[in-house]
Tab-separated table of C-alpha atoms and ligand atoms in Angstrom:
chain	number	residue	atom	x	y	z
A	157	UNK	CA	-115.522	88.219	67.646
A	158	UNK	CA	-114.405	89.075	64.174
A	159	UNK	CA	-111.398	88.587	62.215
A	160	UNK	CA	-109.453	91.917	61.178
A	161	UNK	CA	-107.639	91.554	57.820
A	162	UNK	CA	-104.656	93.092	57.131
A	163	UNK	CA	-103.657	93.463	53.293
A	164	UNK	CA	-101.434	94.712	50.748
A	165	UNK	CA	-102.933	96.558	47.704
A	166	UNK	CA	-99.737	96.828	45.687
A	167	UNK	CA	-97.420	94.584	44.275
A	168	UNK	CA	-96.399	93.498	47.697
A	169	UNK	CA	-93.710	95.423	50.308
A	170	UNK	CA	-95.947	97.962	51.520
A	171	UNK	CA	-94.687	97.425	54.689
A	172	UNK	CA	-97.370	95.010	56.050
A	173	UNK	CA	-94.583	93.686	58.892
A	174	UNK	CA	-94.062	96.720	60.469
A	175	UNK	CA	-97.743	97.174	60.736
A	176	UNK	CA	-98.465	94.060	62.148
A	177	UNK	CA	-95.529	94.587	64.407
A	178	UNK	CA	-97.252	98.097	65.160
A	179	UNK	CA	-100.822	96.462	66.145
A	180	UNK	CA	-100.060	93.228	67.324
A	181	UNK	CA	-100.520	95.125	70.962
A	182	UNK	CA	-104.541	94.802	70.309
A	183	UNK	CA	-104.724	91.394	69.025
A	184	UNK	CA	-104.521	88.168	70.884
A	185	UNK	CA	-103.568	85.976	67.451
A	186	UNK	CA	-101.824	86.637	64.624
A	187	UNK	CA	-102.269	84.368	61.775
A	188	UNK	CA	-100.615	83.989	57.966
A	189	UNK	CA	-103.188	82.471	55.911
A	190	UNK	CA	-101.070	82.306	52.413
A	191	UNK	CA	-97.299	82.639	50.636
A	192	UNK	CA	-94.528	81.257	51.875
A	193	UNK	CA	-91.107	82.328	51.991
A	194	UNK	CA	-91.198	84.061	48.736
A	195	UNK	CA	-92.460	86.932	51.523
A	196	UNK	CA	-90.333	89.171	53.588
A	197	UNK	CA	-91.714	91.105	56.359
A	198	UNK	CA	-88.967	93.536	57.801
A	199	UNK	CA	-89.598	94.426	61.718
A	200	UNK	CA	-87.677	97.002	63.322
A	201	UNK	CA	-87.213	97.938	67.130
A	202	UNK	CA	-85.208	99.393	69.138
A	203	UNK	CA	-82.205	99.426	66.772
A	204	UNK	CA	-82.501	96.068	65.232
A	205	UNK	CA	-83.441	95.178	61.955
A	206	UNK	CA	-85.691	91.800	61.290
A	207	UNK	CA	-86.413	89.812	58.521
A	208	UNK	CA	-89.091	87.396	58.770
A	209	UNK	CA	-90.277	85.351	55.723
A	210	UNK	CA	-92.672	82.747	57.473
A	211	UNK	CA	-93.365	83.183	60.391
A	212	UNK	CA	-95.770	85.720	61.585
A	213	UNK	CA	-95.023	89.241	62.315
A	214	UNK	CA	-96.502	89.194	65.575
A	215	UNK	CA	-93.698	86.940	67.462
A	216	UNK	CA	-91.631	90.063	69.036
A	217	UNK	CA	-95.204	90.411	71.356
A	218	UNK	CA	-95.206	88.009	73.870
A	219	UNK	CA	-99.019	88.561	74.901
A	220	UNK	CA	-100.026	87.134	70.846
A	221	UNK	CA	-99.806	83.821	69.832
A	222	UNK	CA	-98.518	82.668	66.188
A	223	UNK	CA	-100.082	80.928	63.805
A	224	UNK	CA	-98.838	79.421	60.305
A	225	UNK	CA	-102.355	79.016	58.661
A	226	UNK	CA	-103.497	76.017	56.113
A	227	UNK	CA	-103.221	78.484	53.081
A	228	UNK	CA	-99.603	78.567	53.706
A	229	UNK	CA	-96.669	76.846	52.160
A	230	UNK	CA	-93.090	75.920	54.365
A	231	UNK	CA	-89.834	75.236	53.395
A	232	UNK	CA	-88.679	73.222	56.466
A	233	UNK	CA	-84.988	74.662	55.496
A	234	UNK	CA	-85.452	78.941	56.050
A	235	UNK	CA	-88.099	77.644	58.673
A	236	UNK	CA	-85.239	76.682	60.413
A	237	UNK	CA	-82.739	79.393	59.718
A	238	UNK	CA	-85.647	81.622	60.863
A	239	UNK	CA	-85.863	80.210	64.198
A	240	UNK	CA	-82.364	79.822	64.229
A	241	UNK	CA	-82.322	83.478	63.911
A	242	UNK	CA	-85.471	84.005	66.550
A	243	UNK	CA	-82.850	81.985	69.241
A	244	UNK	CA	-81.291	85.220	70.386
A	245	UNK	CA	-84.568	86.381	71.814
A	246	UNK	CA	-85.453	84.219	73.914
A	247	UNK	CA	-88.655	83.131	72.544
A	248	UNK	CA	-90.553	80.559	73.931
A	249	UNK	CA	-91.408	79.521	70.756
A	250	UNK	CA	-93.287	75.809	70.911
A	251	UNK	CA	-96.543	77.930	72.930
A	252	UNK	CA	-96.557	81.249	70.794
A	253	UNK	CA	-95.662	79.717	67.321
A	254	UNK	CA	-98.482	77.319	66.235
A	255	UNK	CA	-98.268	75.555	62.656
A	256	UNK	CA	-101.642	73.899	60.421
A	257	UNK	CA	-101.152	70.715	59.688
A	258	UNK	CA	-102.691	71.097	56.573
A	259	UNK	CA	-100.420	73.553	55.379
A	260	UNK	CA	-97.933	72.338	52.376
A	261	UNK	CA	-94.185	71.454	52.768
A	262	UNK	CA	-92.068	73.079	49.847
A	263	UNK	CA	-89.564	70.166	48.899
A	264	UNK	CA	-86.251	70.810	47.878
A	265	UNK	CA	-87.303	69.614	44.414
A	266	UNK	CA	-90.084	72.085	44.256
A	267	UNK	CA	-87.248	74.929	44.122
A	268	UNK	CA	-85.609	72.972	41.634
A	269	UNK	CA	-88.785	72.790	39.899
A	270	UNK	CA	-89.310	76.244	39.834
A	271	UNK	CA	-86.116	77.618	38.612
A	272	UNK	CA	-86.221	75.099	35.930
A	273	UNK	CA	-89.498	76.579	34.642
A	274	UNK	CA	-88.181	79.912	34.833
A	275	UNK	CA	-85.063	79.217	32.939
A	276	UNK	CA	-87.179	77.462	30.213
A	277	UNK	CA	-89.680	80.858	30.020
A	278	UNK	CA	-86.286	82.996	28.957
A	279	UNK	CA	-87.574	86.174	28.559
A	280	UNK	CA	-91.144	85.411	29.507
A	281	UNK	CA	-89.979	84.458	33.075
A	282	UNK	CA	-92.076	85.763	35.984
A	283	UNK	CA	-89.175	86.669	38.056
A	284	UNK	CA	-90.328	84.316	40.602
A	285	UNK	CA	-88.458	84.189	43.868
A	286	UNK	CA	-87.297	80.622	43.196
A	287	UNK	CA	-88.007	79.428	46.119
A	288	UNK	CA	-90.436	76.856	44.852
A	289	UNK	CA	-93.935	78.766	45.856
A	290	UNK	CA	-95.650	77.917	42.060
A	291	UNK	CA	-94.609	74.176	41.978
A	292	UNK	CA	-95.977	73.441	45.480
A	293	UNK	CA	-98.864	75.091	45.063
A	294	UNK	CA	-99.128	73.229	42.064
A	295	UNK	CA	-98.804	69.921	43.840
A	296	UNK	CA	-101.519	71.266	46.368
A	297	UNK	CA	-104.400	71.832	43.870
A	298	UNK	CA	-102.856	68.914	41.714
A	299	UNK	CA	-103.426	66.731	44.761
A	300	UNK	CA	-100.602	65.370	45.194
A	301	UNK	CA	-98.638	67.706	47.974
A	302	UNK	CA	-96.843	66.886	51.327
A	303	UNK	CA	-98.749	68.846	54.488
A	304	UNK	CA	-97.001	69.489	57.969
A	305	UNK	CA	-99.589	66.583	59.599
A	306	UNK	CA	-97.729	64.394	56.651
A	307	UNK	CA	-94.865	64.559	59.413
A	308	UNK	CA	-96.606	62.889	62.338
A	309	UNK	CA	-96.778	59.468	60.111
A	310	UNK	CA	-94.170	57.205	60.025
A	311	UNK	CA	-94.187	56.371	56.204
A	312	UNK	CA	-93.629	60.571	55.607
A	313	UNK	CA	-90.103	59.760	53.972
A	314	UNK	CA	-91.649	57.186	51.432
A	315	UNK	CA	-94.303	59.823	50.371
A	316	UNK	CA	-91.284	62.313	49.977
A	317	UNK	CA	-88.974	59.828	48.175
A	318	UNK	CA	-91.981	58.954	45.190
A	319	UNK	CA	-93.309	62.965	45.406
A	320	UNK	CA	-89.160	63.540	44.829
A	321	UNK	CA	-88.821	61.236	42.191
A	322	UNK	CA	-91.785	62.371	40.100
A	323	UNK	CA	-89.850	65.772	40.181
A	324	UNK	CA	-86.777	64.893	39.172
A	325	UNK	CA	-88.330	63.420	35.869
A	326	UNK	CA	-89.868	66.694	35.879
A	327	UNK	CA	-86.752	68.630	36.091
A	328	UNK	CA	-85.105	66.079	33.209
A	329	UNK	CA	-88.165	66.963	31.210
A	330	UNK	CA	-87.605	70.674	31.118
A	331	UNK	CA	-84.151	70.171	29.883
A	332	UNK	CA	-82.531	73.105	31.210
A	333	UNK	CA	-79.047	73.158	32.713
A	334	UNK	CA	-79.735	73.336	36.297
A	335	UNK	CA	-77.057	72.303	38.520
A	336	UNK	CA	-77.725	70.413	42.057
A	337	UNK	CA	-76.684	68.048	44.355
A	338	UNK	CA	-80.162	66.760	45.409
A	339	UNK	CA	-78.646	64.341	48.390
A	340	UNK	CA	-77.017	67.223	49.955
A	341	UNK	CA	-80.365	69.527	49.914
A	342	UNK	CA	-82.120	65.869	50.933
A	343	UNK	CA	-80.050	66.010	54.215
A	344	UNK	CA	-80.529	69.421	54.781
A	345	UNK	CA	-84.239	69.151	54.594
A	346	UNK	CA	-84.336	65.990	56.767
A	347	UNK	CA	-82.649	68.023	59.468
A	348	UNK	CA	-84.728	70.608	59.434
A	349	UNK	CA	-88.056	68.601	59.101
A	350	UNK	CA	-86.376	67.432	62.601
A	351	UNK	CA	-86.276	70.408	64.110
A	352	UNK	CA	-89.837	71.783	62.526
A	353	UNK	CA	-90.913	68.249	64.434
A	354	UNK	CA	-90.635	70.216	67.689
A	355	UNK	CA	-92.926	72.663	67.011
A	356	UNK	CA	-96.483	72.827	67.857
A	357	UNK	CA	-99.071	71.586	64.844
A	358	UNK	CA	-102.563	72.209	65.501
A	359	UNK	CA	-105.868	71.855	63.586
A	360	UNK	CA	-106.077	75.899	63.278
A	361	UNK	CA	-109.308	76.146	61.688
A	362	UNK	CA	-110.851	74.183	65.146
A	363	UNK	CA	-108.421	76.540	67.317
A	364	UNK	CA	-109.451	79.553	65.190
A	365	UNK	CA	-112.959	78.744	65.731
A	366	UNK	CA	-112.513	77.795	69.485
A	367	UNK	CA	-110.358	81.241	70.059
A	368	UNK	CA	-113.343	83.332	68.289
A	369	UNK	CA	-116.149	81.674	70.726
A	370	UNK	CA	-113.910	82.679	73.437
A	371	UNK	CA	-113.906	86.831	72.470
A	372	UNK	CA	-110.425	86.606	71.361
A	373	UNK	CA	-108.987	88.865	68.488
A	374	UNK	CA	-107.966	87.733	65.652
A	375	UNK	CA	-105.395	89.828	62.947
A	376	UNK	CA	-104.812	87.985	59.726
A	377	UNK	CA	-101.751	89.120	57.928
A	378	UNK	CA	-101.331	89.096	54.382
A	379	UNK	CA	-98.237	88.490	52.371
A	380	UNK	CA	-97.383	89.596	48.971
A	381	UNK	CA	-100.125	91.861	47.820
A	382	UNK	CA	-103.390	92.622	45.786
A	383	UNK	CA	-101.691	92.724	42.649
A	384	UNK	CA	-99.720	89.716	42.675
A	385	UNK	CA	-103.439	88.098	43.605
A	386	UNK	CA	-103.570	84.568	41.459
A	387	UNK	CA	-106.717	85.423	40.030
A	388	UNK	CA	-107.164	89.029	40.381
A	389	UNK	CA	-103.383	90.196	40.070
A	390	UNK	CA	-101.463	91.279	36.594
A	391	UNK	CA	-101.566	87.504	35.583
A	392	UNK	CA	-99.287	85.697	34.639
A	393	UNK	CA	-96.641	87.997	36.389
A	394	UNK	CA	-98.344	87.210	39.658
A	395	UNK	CA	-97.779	84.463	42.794
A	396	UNK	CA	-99.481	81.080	43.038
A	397	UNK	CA	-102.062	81.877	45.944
A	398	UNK	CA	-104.946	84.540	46.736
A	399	UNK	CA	-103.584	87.466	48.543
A	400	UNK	CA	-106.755	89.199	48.745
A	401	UNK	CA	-109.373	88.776	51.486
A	402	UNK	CA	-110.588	86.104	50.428
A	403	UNK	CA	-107.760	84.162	50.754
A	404	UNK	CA	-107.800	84.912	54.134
A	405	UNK	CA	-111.350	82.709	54.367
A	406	UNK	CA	-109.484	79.282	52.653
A	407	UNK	CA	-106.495	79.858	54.024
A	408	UNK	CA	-107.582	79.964	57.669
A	409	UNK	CA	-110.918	78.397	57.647
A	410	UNK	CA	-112.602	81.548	58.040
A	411	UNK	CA	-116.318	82.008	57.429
A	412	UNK	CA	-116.605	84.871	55.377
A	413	UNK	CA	-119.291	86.620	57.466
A	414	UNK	CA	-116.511	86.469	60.420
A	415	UNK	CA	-114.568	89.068	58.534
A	416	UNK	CA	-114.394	92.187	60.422
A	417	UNK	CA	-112.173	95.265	59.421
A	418	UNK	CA	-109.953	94.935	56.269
A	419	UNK	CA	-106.816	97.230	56.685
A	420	UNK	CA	-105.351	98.120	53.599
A	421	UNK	CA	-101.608	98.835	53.293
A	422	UNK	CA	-100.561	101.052	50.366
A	423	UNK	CA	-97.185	103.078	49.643
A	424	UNK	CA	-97.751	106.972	48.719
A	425	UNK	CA	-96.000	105.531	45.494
A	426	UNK	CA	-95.470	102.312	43.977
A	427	UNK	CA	-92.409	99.443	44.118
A	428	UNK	CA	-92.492	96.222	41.950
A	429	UNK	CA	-89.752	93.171	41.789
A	430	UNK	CA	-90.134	90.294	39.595
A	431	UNK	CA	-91.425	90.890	35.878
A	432	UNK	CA	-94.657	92.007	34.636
A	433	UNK	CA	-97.189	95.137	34.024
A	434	UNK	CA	-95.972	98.701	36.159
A	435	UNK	CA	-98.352	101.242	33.997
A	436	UNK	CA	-96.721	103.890	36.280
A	437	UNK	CA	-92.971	102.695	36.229
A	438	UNK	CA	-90.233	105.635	36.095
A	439	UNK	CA	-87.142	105.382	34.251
A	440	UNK	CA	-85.659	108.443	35.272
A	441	UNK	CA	-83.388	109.852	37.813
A	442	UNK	CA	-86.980	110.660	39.983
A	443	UNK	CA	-87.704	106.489	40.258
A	444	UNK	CA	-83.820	106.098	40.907
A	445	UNK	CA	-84.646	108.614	43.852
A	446	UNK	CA	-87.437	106.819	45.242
A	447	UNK	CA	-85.250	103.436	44.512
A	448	UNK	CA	-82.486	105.372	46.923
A	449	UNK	CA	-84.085	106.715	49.614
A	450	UNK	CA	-86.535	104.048	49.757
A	451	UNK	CA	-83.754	101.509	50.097
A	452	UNK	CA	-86.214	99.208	47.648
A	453	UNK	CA	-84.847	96.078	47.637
A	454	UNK	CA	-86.176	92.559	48.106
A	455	UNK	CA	-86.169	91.824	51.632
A	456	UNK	CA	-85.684	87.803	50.436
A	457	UNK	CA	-83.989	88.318	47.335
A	458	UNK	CA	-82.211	91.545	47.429
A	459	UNK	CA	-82.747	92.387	43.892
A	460	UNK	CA	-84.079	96.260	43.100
A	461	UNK	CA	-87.251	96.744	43.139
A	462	UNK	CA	-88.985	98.727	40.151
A	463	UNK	CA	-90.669	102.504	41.112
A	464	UNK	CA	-93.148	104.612	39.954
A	465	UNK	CA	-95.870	106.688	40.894
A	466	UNK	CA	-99.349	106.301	42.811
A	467	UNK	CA	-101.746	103.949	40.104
A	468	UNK	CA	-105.028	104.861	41.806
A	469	UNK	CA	-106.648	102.758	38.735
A	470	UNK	CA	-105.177	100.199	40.255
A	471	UNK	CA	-105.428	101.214	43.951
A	472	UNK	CA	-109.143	101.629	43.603
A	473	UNK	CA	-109.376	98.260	42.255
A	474	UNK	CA	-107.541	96.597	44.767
A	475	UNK	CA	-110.008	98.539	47.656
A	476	UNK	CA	-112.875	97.007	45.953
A	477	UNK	CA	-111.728	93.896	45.427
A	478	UNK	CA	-110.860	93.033	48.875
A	479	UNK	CA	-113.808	95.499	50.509
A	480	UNK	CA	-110.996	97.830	52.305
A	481	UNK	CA	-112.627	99.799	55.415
A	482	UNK	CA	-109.486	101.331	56.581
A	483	UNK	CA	-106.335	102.630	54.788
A	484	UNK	CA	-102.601	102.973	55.677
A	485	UNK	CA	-100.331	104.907	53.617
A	486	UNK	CA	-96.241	103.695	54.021
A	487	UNK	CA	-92.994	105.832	53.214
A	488	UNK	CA	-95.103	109.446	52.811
A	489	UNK	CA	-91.007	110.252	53.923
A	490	UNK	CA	-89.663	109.112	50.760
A	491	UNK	CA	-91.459	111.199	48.713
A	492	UNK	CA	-90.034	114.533	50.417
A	493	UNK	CA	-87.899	116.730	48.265
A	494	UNK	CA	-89.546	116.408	45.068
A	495	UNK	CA	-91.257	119.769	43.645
A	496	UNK	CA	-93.950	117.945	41.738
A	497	UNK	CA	-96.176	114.670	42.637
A	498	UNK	CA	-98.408	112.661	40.377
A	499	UNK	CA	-100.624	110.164	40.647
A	500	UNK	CA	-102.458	108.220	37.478
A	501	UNK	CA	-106.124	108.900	38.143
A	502	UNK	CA	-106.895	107.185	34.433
A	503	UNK	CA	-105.104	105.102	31.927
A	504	UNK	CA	-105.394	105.879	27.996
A	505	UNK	CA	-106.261	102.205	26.546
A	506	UNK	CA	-107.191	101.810	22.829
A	507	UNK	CA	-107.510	105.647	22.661
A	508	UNK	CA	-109.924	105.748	24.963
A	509	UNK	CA	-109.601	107.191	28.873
A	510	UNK	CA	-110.805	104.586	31.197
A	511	UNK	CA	-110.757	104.241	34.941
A	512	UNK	CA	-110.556	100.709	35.299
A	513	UNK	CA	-107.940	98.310	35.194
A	514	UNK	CA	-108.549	96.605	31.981
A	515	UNK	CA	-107.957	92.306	31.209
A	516	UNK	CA	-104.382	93.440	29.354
A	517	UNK	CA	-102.228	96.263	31.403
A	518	UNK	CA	-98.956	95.375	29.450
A	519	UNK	CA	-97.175	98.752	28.720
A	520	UNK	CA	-98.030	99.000	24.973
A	521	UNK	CA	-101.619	98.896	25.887
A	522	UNK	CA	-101.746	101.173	28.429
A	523	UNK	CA	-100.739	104.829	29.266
A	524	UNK	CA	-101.612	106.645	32.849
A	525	UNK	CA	-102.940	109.521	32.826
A	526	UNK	CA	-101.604	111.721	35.737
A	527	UNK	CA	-102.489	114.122	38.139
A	528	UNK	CA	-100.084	116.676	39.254
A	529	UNK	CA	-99.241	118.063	42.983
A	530	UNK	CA	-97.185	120.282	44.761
A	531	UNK	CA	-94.590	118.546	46.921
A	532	UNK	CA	-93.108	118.714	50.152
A	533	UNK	CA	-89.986	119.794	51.124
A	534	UNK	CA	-89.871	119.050	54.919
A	535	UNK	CA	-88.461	115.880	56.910
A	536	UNK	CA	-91.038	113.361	58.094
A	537	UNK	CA	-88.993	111.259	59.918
A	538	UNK	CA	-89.199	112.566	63.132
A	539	UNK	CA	-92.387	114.118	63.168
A	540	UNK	CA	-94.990	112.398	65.951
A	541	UNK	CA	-98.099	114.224	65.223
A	542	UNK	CA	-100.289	115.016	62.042
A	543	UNK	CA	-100.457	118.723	63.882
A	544	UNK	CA	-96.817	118.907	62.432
A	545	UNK	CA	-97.603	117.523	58.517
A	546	UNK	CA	-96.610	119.952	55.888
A	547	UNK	CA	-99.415	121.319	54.252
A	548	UNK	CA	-98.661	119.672	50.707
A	549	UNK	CA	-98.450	116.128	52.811
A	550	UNK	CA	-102.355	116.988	54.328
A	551	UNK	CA	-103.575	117.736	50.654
A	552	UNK	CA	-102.003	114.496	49.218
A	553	UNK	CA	-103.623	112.939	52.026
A	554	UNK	CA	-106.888	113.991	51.707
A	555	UNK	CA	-107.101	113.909	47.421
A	556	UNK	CA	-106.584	110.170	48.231
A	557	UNK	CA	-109.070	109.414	50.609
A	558	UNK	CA	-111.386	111.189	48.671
A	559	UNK	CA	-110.730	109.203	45.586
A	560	UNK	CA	-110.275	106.243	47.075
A	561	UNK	CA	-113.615	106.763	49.401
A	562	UNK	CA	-111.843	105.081	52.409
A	563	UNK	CA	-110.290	106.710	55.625
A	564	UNK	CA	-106.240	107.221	56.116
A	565	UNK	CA	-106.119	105.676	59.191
A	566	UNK	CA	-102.240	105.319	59.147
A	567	UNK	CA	-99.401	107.490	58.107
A	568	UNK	CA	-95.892	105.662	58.582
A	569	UNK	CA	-93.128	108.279	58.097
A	570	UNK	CA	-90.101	105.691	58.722
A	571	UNK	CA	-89.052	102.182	59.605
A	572	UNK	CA	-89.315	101.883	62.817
A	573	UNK	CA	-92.002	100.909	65.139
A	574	UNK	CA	-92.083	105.025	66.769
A	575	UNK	CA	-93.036	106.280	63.378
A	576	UNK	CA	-96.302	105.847	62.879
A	577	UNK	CA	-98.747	108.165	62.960
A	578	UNK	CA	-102.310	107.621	63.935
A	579	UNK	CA	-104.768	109.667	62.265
B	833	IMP	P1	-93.054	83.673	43.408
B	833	IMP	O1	-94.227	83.857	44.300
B	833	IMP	O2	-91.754	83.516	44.150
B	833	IMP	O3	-93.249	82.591	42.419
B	833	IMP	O4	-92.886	85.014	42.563
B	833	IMP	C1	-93.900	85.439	41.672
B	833	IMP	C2	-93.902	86.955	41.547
B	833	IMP	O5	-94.298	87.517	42.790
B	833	IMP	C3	-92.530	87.559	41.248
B	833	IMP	O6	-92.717	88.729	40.466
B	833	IMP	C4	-92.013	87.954	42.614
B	833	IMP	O7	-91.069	88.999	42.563
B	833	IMP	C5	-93.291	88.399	43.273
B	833	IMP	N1	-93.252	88.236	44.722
B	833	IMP	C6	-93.352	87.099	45.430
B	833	IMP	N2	-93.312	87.370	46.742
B	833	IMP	C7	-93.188	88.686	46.882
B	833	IMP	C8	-93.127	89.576	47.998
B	833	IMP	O8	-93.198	89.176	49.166
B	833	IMP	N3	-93.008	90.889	47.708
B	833	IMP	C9	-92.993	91.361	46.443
B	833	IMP	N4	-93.054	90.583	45.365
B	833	IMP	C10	-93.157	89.250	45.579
């Protein structure tokens, strides 16, 4: 039985938890595979909102189980104001909530770490999340981290204490005024690396490979997306792990030729947070508009996000990059009300129109070159069918799929669960 993928081809936010939320009826697991915290999936149901940052978007199902996959790094501290937050649904959380052990622990030092390195960047800072994703990962490939199964030996606090020290003659080195009171985050962190003891850790590439052999299926969920990719994303503005498919492979333990269908998850326009390239960023009343209606803001740091238009330079890429077989379009009901639509089908770079996303996207380098359509003026939000899109919506639809040579399988037309639209 093969394992579906579920992606992001943007910058991240697409919408990727409401889709899981949305499928998790046809899947038996639902696994994270990389990120951490810096993530936030928003879930909502029958009139209540969810944030989840963690922990995978299928836990509101109670026929999937959960799992937290090696590619992943936890802060033991939100871990635990997530499930503190998970306690007023009753959850029975230790069977449908499974955690690698060979996932990384985030330290309190790493988020020191981090915004210590983004204060010394000034204006070259990423815009990280500052919740210590870069320096953990750092420690991971640096081989020196802290994993989950690190908490099932007795010594774990002496491996904390000299990974903590080396840190804090880190932070002293980067001599920047950062203020903290490292035993009070130390307790904290102890008490939730308590509480995270109660959990469920599991060898999840063995149970991944034992749950395949027995037929069942398998969604992996992205976090962050395409762009933000390590390797393939707008680097250095990007996160510290590989959010495109293959990611999925080393972060689970995933033979690639297990892969089955790759959904890709795309906005009808585009949202960024953090620093870095936006070729199609608006600075006008329209991206305020999109901003508004939208409501774009970080779902873990609250800060606005950035809008522009549909880059399908960069949306073809991100197809291709991560083999995309099926396609699902978020917010089509935020761009309602506006007379005119573009999308960049080029960029201008060196004088020269190309179609490709070239090694250096920073705005000087780069101009989009647009396409322009007619809008829509009609309400989404409560539409059910595709019998009822507007006309405009249909022909937006379909110039995309043609371009992008991948079916629309998905139309979400607002927040909640009810509106999605199958196509
Ligand atoms: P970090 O992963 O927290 O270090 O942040 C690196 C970059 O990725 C910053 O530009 C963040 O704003 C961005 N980023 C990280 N996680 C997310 C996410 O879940 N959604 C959107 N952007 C993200």
């Amino acid at each position: 039985m093969a394992v579906d993928l579920l992606l992001g081809l943007q910058w991240g936010d697409e919408g990727k938890g409401k889709i899981v939320d949305v499928l998790t009826k046809n899947y038996d697991i639902i696994a994270r595979f990389q990120g951490g915290p810096n993530a936030g999936h928003t879930l909502e149901f029958d009139g209540i909102k969810h944030v989840l940052h963690t922990i995978p978007s299928g836990i509101f199902h109670k026929n999937a189980t959960n799992i937290v996959g090696n590619g992943v790094v936890i802060d033991p501290v939100i871990f635990k104001k997530e499930l503190d937050a998970l306690k007023k649904f009753n959850l029975d959380i230790k069977s449908i909530l499974l955690i690698s052990r060979k996932a990384h622990l985030i330290l309190p030092t790493h988020r020191l770490l981090d915004a210590a390195s983004e204060a010394s960047k000034g204006k070259a800072k990423i815009g990280s999340t500052l919740k210590g994703i870069g320096p953990t990962y750092m420690d991971k490939t640096g081989r020196n981290g802290m994993r989950i199964g690190d908490l099932e030996l007795d010594n774990w606090k002496e491996k904390y204490r000299a990974l903590a020290n080396k840190h804090e003659a880190m932070i002293d080195f980067y001599n920047v005024d950062i203020q903290y009171d490292l035993k009070e985050l130390e307790e904290q962190f102890c008490n939730a690396v308590e509480e995270l003891k109660q959990l469920t850790f599991i060898d999840s590439e063995e149970y991944l490979y034992q749950a395949q052999k027995q037929g069942k299926k398998i969604l992996a969920e992205g976090a962050q997306g395409s762009l933000l990719d390590i390797d393939f994303g707008t680097y250095p503005y990007v996160t510290s792990s590989n959010t495109t498919a293959a990611g999925a492979c080393t972060g689970l333990g995933v033979a690639p030729n297990q892969i089955g269908d790759v959904k890709g998850i795309f906005k009808a326009y585009a949202t960024r947070v953090g620093s870095g390239p936006f070729p199609t960023e608006l600075f006008d009343e329209v991206g305020e508009t999109m901003g508004r209606v939208g409501n774009e803001f970080g779902a873990t740091t609250g800060r606005p996000r950035r809008c522009g238009w549909l880059d399908l330079v960069a949306l073809k890429y991100a197809v291709r990059v991560n083999g995309v077989t099926e396609l699902m379009m978020m917010k089509g009901d935020v761009l309602s009300g506006f007379k005119t639509l573009k999308v960049a089908t080029a960029y201008t770079y060196k004088g020269k129109e190309i179609m490709h996303l070239p090694y250096n996207i920073e705005a000087e380098n780069v101009s989009p070159v647009y396409k322009e359509m007619d809008g829509w003026a009609e309400d989404l939000t409560q539409m059910t069918k595709v019998e009822e899109f507007p006309k405009a919506l249909n022909n937006y639809i379909d110039f995309l799929e043609k371009e992008l040579e991948v079916p629309i399988k998905i139309v979400s037309v607002g927040p909640d669960r009810t509106q999605t639209i199958h196509r």
